[in-house]
PDB file of C-alpha atoms and ligand atoms in Angstrom:
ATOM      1  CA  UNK A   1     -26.020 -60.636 -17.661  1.00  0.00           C
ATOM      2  CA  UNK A   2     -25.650 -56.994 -17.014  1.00  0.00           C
ATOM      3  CA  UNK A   3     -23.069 -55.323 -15.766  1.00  0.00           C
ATOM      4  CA  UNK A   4     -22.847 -52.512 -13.542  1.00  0.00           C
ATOM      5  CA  UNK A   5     -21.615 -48.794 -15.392  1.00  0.00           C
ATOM      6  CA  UNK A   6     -18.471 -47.479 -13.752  1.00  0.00           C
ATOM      7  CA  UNK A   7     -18.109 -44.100 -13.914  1.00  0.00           C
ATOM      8  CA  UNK A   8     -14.117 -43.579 -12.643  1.00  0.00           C
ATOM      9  CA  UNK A   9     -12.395 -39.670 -12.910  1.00  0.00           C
ATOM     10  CA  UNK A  10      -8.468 -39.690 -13.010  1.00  0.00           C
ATOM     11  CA  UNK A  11      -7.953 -36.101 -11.810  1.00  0.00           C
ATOM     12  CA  UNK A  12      -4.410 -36.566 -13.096  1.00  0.00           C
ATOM     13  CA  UNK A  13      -1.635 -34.183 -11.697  1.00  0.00           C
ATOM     14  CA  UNK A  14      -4.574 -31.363 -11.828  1.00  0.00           C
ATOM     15  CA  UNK A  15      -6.818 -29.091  -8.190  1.00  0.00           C
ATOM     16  CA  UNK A  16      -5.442 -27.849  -5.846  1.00  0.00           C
ATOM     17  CA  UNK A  17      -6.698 -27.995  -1.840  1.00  0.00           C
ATOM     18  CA  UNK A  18      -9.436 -25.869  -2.281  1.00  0.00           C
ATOM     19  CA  UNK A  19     -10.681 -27.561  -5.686  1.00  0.00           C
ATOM     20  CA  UNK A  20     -10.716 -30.522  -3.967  1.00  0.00           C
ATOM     21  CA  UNK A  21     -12.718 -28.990  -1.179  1.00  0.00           C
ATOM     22  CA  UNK A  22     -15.052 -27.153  -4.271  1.00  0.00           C
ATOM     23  CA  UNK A  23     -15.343 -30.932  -5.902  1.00  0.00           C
ATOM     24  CA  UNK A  24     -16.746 -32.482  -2.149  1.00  0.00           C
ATOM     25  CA  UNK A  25     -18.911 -30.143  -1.062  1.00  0.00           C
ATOM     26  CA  UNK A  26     -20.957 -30.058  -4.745  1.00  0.00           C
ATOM     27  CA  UNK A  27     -21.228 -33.848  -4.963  1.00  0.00           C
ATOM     28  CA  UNK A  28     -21.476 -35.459  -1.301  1.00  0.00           C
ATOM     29  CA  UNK A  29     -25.539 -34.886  -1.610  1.00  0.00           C
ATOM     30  CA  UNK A  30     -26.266 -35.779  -5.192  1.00  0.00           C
ATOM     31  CA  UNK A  31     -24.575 -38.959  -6.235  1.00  0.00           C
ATOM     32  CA  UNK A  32     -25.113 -40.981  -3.451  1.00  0.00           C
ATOM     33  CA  UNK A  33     -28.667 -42.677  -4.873  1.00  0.00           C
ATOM     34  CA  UNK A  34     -27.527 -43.716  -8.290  1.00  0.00           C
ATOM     35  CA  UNK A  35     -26.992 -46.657  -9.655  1.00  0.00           C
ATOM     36  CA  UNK A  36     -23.766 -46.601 -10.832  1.00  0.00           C
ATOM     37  CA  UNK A  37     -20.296 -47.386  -9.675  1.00  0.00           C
ATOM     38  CA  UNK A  38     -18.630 -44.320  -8.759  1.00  0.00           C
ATOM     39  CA  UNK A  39     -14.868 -44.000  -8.302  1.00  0.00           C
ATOM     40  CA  UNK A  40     -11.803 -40.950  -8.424  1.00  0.00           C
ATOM     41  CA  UNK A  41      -8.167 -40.951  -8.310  1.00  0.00           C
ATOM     42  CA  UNK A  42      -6.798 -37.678  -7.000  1.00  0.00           C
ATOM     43  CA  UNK A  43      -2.961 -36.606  -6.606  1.00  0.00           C
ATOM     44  CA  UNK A  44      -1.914 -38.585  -4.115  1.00  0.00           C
ATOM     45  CA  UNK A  45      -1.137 -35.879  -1.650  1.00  0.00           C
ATOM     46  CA  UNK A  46      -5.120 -35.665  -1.779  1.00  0.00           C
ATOM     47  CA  UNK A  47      -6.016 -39.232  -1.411  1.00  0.00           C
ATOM     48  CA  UNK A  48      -6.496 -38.784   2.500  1.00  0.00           C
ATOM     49  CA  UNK A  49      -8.967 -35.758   2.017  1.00  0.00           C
ATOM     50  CA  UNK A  50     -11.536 -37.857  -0.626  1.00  0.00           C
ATOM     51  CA  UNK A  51     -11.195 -41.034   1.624  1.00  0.00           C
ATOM     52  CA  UNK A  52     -12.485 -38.797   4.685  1.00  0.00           C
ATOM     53  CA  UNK A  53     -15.487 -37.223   2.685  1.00  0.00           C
ATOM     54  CA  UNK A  54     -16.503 -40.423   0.373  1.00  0.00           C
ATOM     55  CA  UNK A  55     -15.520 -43.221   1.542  1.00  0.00           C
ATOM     56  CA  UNK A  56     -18.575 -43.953   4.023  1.00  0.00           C
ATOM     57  CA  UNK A  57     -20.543 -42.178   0.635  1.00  0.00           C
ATOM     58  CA  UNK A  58     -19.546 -45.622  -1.205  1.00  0.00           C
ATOM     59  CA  UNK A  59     -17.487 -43.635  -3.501  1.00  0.00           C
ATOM     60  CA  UNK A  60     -14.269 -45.520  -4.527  1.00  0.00           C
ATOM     61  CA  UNK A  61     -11.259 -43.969  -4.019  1.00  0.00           C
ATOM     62  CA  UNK A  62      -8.231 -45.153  -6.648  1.00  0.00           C
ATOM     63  CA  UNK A  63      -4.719 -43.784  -6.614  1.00  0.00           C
ATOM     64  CA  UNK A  64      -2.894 -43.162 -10.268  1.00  0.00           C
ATOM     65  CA  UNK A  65       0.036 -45.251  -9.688  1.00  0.00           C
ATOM     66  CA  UNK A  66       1.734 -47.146  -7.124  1.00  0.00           C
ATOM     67  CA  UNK A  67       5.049 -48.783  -6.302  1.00  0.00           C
ATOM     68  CA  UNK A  68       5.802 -52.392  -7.099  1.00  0.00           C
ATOM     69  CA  UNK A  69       7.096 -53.296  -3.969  1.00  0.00           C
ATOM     70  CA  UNK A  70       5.395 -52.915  -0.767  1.00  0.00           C
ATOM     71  CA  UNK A  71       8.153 -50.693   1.379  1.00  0.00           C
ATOM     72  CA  UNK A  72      11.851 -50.230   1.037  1.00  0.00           C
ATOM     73  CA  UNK A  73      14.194 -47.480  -0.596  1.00  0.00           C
ATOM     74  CA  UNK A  74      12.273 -46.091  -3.366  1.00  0.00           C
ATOM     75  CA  UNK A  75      12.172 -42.856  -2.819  1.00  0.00           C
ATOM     76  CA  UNK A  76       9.156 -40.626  -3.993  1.00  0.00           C
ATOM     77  CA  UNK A  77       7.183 -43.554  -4.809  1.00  0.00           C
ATOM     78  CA  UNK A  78       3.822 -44.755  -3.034  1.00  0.00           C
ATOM     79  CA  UNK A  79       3.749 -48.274  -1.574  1.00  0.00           C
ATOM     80  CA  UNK A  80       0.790 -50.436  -2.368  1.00  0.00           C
ATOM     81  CA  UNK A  81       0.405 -51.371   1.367  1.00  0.00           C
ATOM     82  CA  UNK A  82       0.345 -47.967   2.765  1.00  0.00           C
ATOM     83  CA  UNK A  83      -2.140 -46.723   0.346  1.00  0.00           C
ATOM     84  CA  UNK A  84      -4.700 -49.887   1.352  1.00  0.00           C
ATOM     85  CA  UNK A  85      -3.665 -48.970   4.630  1.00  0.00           C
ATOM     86  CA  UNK A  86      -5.192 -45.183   4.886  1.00  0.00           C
ATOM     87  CA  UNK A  87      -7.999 -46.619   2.788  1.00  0.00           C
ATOM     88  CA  UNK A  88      -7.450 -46.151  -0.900  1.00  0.00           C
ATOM     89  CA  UNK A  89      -9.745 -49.460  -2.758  1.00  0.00           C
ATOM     90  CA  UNK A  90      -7.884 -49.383  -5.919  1.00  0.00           C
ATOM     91  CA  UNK A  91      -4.909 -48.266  -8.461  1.00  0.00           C
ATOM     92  CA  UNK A  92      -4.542 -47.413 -12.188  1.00  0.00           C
ATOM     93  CA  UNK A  93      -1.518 -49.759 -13.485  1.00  0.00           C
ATOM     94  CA  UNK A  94      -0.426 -48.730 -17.084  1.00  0.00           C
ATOM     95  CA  UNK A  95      -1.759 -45.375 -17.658  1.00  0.00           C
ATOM     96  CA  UNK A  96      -0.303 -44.444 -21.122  1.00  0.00           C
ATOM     97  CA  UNK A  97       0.851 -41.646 -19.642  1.00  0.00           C
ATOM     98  CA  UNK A  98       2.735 -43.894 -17.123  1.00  0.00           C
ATOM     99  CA  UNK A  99       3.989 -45.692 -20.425  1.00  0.00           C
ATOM    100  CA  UNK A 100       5.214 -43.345 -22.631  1.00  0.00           C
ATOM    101  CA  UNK A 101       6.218 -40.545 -19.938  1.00  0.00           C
ATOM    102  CA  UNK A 102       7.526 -42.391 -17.602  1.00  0.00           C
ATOM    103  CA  UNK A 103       8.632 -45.400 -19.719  1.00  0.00           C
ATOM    104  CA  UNK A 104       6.996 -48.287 -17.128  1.00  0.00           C
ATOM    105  CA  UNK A 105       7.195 -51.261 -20.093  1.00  0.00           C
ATOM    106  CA  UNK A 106       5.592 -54.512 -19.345  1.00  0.00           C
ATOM    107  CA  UNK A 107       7.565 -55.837 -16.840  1.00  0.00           C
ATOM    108  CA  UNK A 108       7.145 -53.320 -14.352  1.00  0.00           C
ATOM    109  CA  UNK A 109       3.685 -52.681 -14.916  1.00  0.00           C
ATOM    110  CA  UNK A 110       3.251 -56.871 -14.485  1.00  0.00           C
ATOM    111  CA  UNK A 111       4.954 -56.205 -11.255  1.00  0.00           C
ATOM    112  CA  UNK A 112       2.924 -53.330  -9.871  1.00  0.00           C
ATOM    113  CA  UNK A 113      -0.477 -55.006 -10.893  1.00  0.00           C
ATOM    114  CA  UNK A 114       0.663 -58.011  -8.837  1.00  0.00           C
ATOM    115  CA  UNK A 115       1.982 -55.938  -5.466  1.00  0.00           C
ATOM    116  CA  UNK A 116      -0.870 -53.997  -6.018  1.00  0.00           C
ATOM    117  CA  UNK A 117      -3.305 -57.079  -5.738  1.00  0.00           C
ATOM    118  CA  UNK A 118      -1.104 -58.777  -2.824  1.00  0.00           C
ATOM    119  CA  UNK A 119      -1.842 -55.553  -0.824  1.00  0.00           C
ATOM    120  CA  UNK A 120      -5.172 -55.917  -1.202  1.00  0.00           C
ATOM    121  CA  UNK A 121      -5.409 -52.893  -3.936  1.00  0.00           C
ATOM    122  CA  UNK A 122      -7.958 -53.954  -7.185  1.00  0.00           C
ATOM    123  CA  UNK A 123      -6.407 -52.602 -10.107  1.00  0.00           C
ATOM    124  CA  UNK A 124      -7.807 -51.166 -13.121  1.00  0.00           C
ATOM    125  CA  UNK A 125      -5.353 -52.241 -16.003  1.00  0.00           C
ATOM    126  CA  UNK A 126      -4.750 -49.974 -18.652  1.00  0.00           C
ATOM    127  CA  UNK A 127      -4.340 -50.436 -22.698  1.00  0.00           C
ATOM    128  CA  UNK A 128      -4.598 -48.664 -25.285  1.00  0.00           C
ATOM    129  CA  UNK A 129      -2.820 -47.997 -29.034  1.00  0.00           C
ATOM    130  CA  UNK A 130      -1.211 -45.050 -30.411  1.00  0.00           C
ATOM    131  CA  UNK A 131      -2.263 -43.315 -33.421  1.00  0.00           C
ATOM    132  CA  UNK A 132       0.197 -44.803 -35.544  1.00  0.00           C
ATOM    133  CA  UNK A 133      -0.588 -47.836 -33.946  1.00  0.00           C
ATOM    134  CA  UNK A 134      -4.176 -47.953 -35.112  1.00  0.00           C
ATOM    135  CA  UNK A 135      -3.437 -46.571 -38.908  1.00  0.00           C
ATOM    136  CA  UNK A 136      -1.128 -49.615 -39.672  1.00  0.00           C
ATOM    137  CA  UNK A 137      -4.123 -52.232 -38.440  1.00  0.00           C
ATOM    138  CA  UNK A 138      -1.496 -53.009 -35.007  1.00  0.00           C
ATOM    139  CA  UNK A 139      -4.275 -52.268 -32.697  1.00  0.00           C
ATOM    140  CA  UNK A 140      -5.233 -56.006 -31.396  1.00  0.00           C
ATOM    141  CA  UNK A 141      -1.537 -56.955 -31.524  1.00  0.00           C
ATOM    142  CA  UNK A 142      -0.852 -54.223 -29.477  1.00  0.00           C
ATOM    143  CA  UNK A 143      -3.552 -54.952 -26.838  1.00  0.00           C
ATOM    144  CA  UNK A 144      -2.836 -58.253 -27.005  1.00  0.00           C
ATOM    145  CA  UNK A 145       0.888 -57.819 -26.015  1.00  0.00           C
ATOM    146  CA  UNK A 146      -0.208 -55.466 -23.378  1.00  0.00           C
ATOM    147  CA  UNK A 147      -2.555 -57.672 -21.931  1.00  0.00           C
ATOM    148  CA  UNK A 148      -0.364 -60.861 -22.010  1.00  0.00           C
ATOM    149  CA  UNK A 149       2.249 -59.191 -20.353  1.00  0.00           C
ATOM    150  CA  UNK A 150       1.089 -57.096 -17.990  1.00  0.00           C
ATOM    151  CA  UNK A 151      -0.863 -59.511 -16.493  1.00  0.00           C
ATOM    152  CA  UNK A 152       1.204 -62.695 -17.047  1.00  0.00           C
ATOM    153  CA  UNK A 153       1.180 -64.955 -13.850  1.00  0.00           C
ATOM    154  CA  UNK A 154      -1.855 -63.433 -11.937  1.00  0.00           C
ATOM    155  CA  UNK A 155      -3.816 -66.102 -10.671  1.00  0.00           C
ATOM    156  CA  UNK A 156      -7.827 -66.380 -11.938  1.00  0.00           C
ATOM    157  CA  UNK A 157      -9.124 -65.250  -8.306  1.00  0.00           C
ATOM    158  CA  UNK A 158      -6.645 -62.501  -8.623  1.00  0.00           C
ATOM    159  CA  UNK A 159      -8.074 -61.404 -12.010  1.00  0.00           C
ATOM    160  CA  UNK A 160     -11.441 -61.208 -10.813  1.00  0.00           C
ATOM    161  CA  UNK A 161     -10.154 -58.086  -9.068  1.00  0.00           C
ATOM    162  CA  UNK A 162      -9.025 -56.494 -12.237  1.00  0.00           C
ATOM    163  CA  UNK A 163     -10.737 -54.135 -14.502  1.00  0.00           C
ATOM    164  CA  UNK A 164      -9.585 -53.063 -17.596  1.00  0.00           C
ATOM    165  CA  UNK A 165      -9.418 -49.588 -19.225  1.00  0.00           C
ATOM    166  CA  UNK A 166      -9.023 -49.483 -22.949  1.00  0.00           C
ATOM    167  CA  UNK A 167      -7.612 -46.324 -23.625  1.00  0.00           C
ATOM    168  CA  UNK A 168      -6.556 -45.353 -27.111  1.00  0.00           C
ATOM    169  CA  UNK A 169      -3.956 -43.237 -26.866  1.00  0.00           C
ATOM    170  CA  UNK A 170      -5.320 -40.633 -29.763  1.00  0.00           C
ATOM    171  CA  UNK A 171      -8.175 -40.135 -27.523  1.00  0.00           C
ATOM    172  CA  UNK A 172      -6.727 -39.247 -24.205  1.00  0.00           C
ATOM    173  CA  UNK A 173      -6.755 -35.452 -23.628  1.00  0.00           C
ATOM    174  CA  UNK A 174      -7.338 -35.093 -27.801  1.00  0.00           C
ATOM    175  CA  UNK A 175     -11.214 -34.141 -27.741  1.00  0.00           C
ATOM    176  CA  UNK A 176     -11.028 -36.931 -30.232  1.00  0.00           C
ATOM    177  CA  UNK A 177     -13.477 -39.733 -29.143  1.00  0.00           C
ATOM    178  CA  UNK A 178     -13.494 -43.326 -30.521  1.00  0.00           C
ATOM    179  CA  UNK A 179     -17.129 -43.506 -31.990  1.00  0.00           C
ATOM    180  CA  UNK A 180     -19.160 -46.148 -29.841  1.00  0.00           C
ATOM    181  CA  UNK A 181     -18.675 -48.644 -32.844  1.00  0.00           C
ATOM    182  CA  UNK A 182     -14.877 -48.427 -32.742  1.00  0.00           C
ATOM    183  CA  UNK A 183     -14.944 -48.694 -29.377  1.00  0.00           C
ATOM    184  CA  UNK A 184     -17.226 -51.197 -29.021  1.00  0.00           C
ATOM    185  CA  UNK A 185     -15.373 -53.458 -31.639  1.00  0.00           C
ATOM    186  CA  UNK A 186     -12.324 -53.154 -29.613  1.00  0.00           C
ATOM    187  CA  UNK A 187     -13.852 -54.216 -26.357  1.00  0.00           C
ATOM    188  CA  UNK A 188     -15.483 -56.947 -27.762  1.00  0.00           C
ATOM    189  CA  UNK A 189     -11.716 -58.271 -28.759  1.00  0.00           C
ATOM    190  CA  UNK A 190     -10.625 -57.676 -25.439  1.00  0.00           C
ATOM    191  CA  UNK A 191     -13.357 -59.406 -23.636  1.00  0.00           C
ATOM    192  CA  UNK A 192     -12.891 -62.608 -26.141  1.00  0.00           C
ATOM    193  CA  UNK A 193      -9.021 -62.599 -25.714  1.00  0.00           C
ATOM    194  CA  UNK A 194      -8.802 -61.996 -22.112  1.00  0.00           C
ATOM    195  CA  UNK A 195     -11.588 -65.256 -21.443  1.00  0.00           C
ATOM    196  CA  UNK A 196      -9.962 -67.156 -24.140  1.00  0.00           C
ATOM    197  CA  UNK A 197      -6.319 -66.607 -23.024  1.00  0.00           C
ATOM    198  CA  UNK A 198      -6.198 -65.160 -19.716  1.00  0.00           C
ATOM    199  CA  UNK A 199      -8.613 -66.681 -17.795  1.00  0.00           C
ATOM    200  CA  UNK A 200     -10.634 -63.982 -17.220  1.00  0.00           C
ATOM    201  CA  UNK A 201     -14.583 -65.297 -16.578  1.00  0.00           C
ATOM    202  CA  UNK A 202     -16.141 -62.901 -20.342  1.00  0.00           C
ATOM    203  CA  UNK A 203     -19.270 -62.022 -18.810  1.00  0.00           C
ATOM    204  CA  UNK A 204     -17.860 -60.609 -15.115  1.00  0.00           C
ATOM    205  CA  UNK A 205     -14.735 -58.480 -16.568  1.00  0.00           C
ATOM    206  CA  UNK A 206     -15.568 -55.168 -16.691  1.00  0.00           C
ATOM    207  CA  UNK A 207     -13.736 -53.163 -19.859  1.00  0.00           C
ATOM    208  CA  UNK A 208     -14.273 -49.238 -19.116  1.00  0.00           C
ATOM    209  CA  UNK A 209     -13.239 -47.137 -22.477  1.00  0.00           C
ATOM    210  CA  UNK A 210     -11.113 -44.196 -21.592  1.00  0.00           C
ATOM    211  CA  UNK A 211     -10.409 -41.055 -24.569  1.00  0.00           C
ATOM    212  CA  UNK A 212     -12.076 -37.796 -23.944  1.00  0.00           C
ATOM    213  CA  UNK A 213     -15.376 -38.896 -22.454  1.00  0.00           C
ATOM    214  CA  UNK A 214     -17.823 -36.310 -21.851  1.00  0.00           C
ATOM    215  CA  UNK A 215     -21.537 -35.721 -21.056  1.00  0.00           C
ATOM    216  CA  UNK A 216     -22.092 -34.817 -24.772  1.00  0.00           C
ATOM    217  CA  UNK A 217     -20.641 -38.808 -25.928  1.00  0.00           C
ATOM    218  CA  UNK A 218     -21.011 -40.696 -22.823  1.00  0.00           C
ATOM    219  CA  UNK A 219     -24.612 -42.094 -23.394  1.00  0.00           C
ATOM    220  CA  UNK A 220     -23.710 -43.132 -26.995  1.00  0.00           C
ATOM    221  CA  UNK A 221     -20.620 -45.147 -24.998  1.00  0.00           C
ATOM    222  CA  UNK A 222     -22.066 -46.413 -22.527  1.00  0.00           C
ATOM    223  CA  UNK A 223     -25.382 -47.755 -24.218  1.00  0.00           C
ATOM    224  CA  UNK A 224     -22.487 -50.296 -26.047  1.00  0.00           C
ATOM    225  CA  UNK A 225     -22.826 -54.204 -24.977  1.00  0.00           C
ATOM    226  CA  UNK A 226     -19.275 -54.462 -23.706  1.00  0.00           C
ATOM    227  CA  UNK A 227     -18.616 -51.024 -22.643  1.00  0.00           C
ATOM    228  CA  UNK A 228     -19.092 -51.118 -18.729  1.00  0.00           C
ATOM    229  CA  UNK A 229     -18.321 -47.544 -18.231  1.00  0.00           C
ATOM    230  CA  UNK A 230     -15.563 -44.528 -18.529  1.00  0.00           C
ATOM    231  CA  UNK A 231     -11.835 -44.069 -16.970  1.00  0.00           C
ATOM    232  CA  UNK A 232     -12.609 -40.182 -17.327  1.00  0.00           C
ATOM    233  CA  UNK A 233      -9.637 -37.581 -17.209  1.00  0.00           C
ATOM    234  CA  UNK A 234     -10.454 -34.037 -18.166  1.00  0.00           C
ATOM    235  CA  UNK A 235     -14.568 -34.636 -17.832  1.00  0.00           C
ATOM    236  CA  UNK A 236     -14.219 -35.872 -14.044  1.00  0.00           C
ATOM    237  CA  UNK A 237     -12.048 -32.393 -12.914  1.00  0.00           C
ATOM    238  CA  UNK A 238     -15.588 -30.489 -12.579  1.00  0.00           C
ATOM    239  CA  UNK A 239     -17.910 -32.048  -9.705  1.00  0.00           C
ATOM    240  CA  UNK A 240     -21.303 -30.536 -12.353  1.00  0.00           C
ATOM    241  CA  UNK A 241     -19.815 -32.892 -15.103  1.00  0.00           C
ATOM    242  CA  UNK A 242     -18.802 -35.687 -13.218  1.00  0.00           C
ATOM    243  CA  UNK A 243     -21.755 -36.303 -11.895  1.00  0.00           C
ATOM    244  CA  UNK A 244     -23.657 -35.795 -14.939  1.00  0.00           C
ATOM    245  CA  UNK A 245     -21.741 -38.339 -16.230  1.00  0.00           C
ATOM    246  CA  UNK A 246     -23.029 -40.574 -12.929  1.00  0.00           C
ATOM    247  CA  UNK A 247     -26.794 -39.643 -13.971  1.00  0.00           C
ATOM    248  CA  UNK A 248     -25.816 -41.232 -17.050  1.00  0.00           C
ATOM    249  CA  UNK A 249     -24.618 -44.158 -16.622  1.00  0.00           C
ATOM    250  CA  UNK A 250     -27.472 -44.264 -14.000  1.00  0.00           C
ATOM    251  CA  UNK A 251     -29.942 -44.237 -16.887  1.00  0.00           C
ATOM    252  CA  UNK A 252     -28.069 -46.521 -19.123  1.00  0.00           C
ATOM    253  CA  UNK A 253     -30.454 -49.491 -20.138  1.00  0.00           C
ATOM    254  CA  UNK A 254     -28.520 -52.357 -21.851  1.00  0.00           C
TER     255      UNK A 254
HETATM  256  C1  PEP B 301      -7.426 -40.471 -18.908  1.00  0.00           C
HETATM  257  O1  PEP B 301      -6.596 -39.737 -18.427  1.00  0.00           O
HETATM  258  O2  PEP B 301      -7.473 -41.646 -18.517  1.00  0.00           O
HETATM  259  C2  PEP B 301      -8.333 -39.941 -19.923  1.00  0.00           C
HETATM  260  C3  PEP B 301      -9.097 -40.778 -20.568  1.00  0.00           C
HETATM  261  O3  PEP B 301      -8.308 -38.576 -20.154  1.00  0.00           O
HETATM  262  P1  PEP B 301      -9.384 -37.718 -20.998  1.00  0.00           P
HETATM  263  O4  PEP B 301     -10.764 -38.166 -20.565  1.00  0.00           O
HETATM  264  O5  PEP B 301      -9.118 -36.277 -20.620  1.00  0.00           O
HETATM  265  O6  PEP B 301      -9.162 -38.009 -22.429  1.00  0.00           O
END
C-alpha cells in the first residue's frame, strides 16, 4: 500500500508579518495541483493569517505546541480547543526543541498529545536521539522510551490520528542529514515497534523524517519505503523551496 508524501514546514520562532504575506502570495497558485500532503506551522501569532489564505487551498495548518489542558490559568500558553476552534488541523507534540529547551519530559508531552486529540487537534509526535545518543548504539532504546511514553493510554482510534516525526536531534538545524539508509533503518524500527506494541495499524502510520531536509536530499528521502515525507524547519522558511520540496514529493514513485 502506498502512502501519501507529507511535506510539513515548522517555521519555528522565525518571519515576520510581511514574510508571511511574501510566503502566501508566492505559493497560493502553484501548490494547489500536487499530489502531496501539504502542511505549515507558523508562530502562533500567525496561525490566523495562513488559516485565512490556505485553508480553503487544502493546505494544513499545524501549530508548534499547545497546552495540555483545554482552558484555565496557564498563562502564555495556547489551549488545544481554541486553536481547533479558529481552525488550526493539527499540533507538533515533542519537538526536541520543546524537550531539551523547554524541558517537556514524557509526561507532559503524553498529556498534550492526549488534550490535543480530545480537542479534535491530530498530532504529529515527535522523536528523535541525540548525538551521543546514537554513538553509544541508544538510538532504538531511546525511541522506544519516547514512544511508549508519550503515547501511553491513547486509544487505537485515537492513534490513527497520529503521525510521527523521527527527528534525530544531530540533524535538526545541523546541515547534517541522516543518509536515506540510516534513516530508513530507523523508520523501519519505528513502524515495527509502534504496530507491535502500540497498536498502531504498520501500513497506515505515517513516519515523516525531520533533520535538515532540503531540495538537494529530499528525493533520496523520500524515495525510502517507510519514509512518508519531511517535518521541514529551515527548508520550509522560503515559499521557492518549500514548494520545491512539494514538486518532489509530488514525483516520488514508491
Ligand atoms: C525541525 O525543526 O523540525 C527541523 C527538522 O529543522 P531543520 O529542517 O532546519 O533541520
Amino acid at each position: 500500500m502506498s502512502r501519501i508524501i507529507h511535506v510539513y514546514g515548522n517555521w519555528k520562532m522565525n518571519h515576520l508579518k510581511s514574510d508571511v504575506i511574501n510566503f502566501i502570495s508566492k505559493l497560493s497558485e502553484s501548490v494547489i495541483e500536487l499530489d502531496c500532503k501539504q502542511g505549515v506551522c507558523p508562530q502562533s501569532i500567525h496561525l490566523s493569517m495562513i488559516i485565512e489564505a490556505f485553508a480553503k487551498k487544502g493546505i494544513l495548518v499545524g501549530s508548534q505546541n499547545c497546552s495540555h489542558e483545554a482552558f484555565g490559568a496557564f498563562t502564555g500558553d495556547n489551549s488545544p480547543q481554541a486553536l481547533k476552534d479558529i481552525g488550526v488541523n493539527f499540533t507538533l507534540v515533542g519537538h526536541s526543541e520543546r524537550r531539551s529547551i523547554f524541558n517537556e519530559g514524557h509526561e507532559i508531552l503524553n498529556l498534550k498529545a492526549k488534550k490535543a486529540l480530545e480537542c479534535n487537534l491530530d498530532v504529529v509526535f515527535c522523536v528523535g536521539e541525540t548525538l551521543e545518543e546514537r554513538e553509544n548504539n541508544k538510538t532504538f532504546d531511546v525511541l522506544k522510551e519516547q514512544l511508549a511514553e508519550g503515547l501511553k493510554g491513547i486509544s487505537k482510534s485515537d492513534l490513527s490520528r497520529v503521525i510521527l516525526a523521527y527527528e534525530p536531534v544531530w540533524a535538526i538545524g545541523t546541515g547534517k542529514v541522516a543518509t536515506p539508509m540510516q534513516a530508513e533503518e530507523t523508520h523501519q524500527f519505528i513502524r515495527k515497534f509502534v504496530s507491535e506494541e502500540l497498536e498502531f495499524i504498520a501500513e497506515d502510520v505515517f513516519i515523516l523524517y525531520g533533520g535538515s531536509v532540503k531540495p538537494s536530499n529530499a528525493k533520496g528521502l523520500f524515495e525510502m519505503a517507510n519514509i512518508d515525507g519531511g517535518l521541514v524547519g529551515g527548508a520550509s522558511l522560503k515559499a521557492e523551496d518549500y514548494l520545491e520540496l512539494c514538486k518532489i514529493a509530488d514525483r516520488t514513485m514508491k
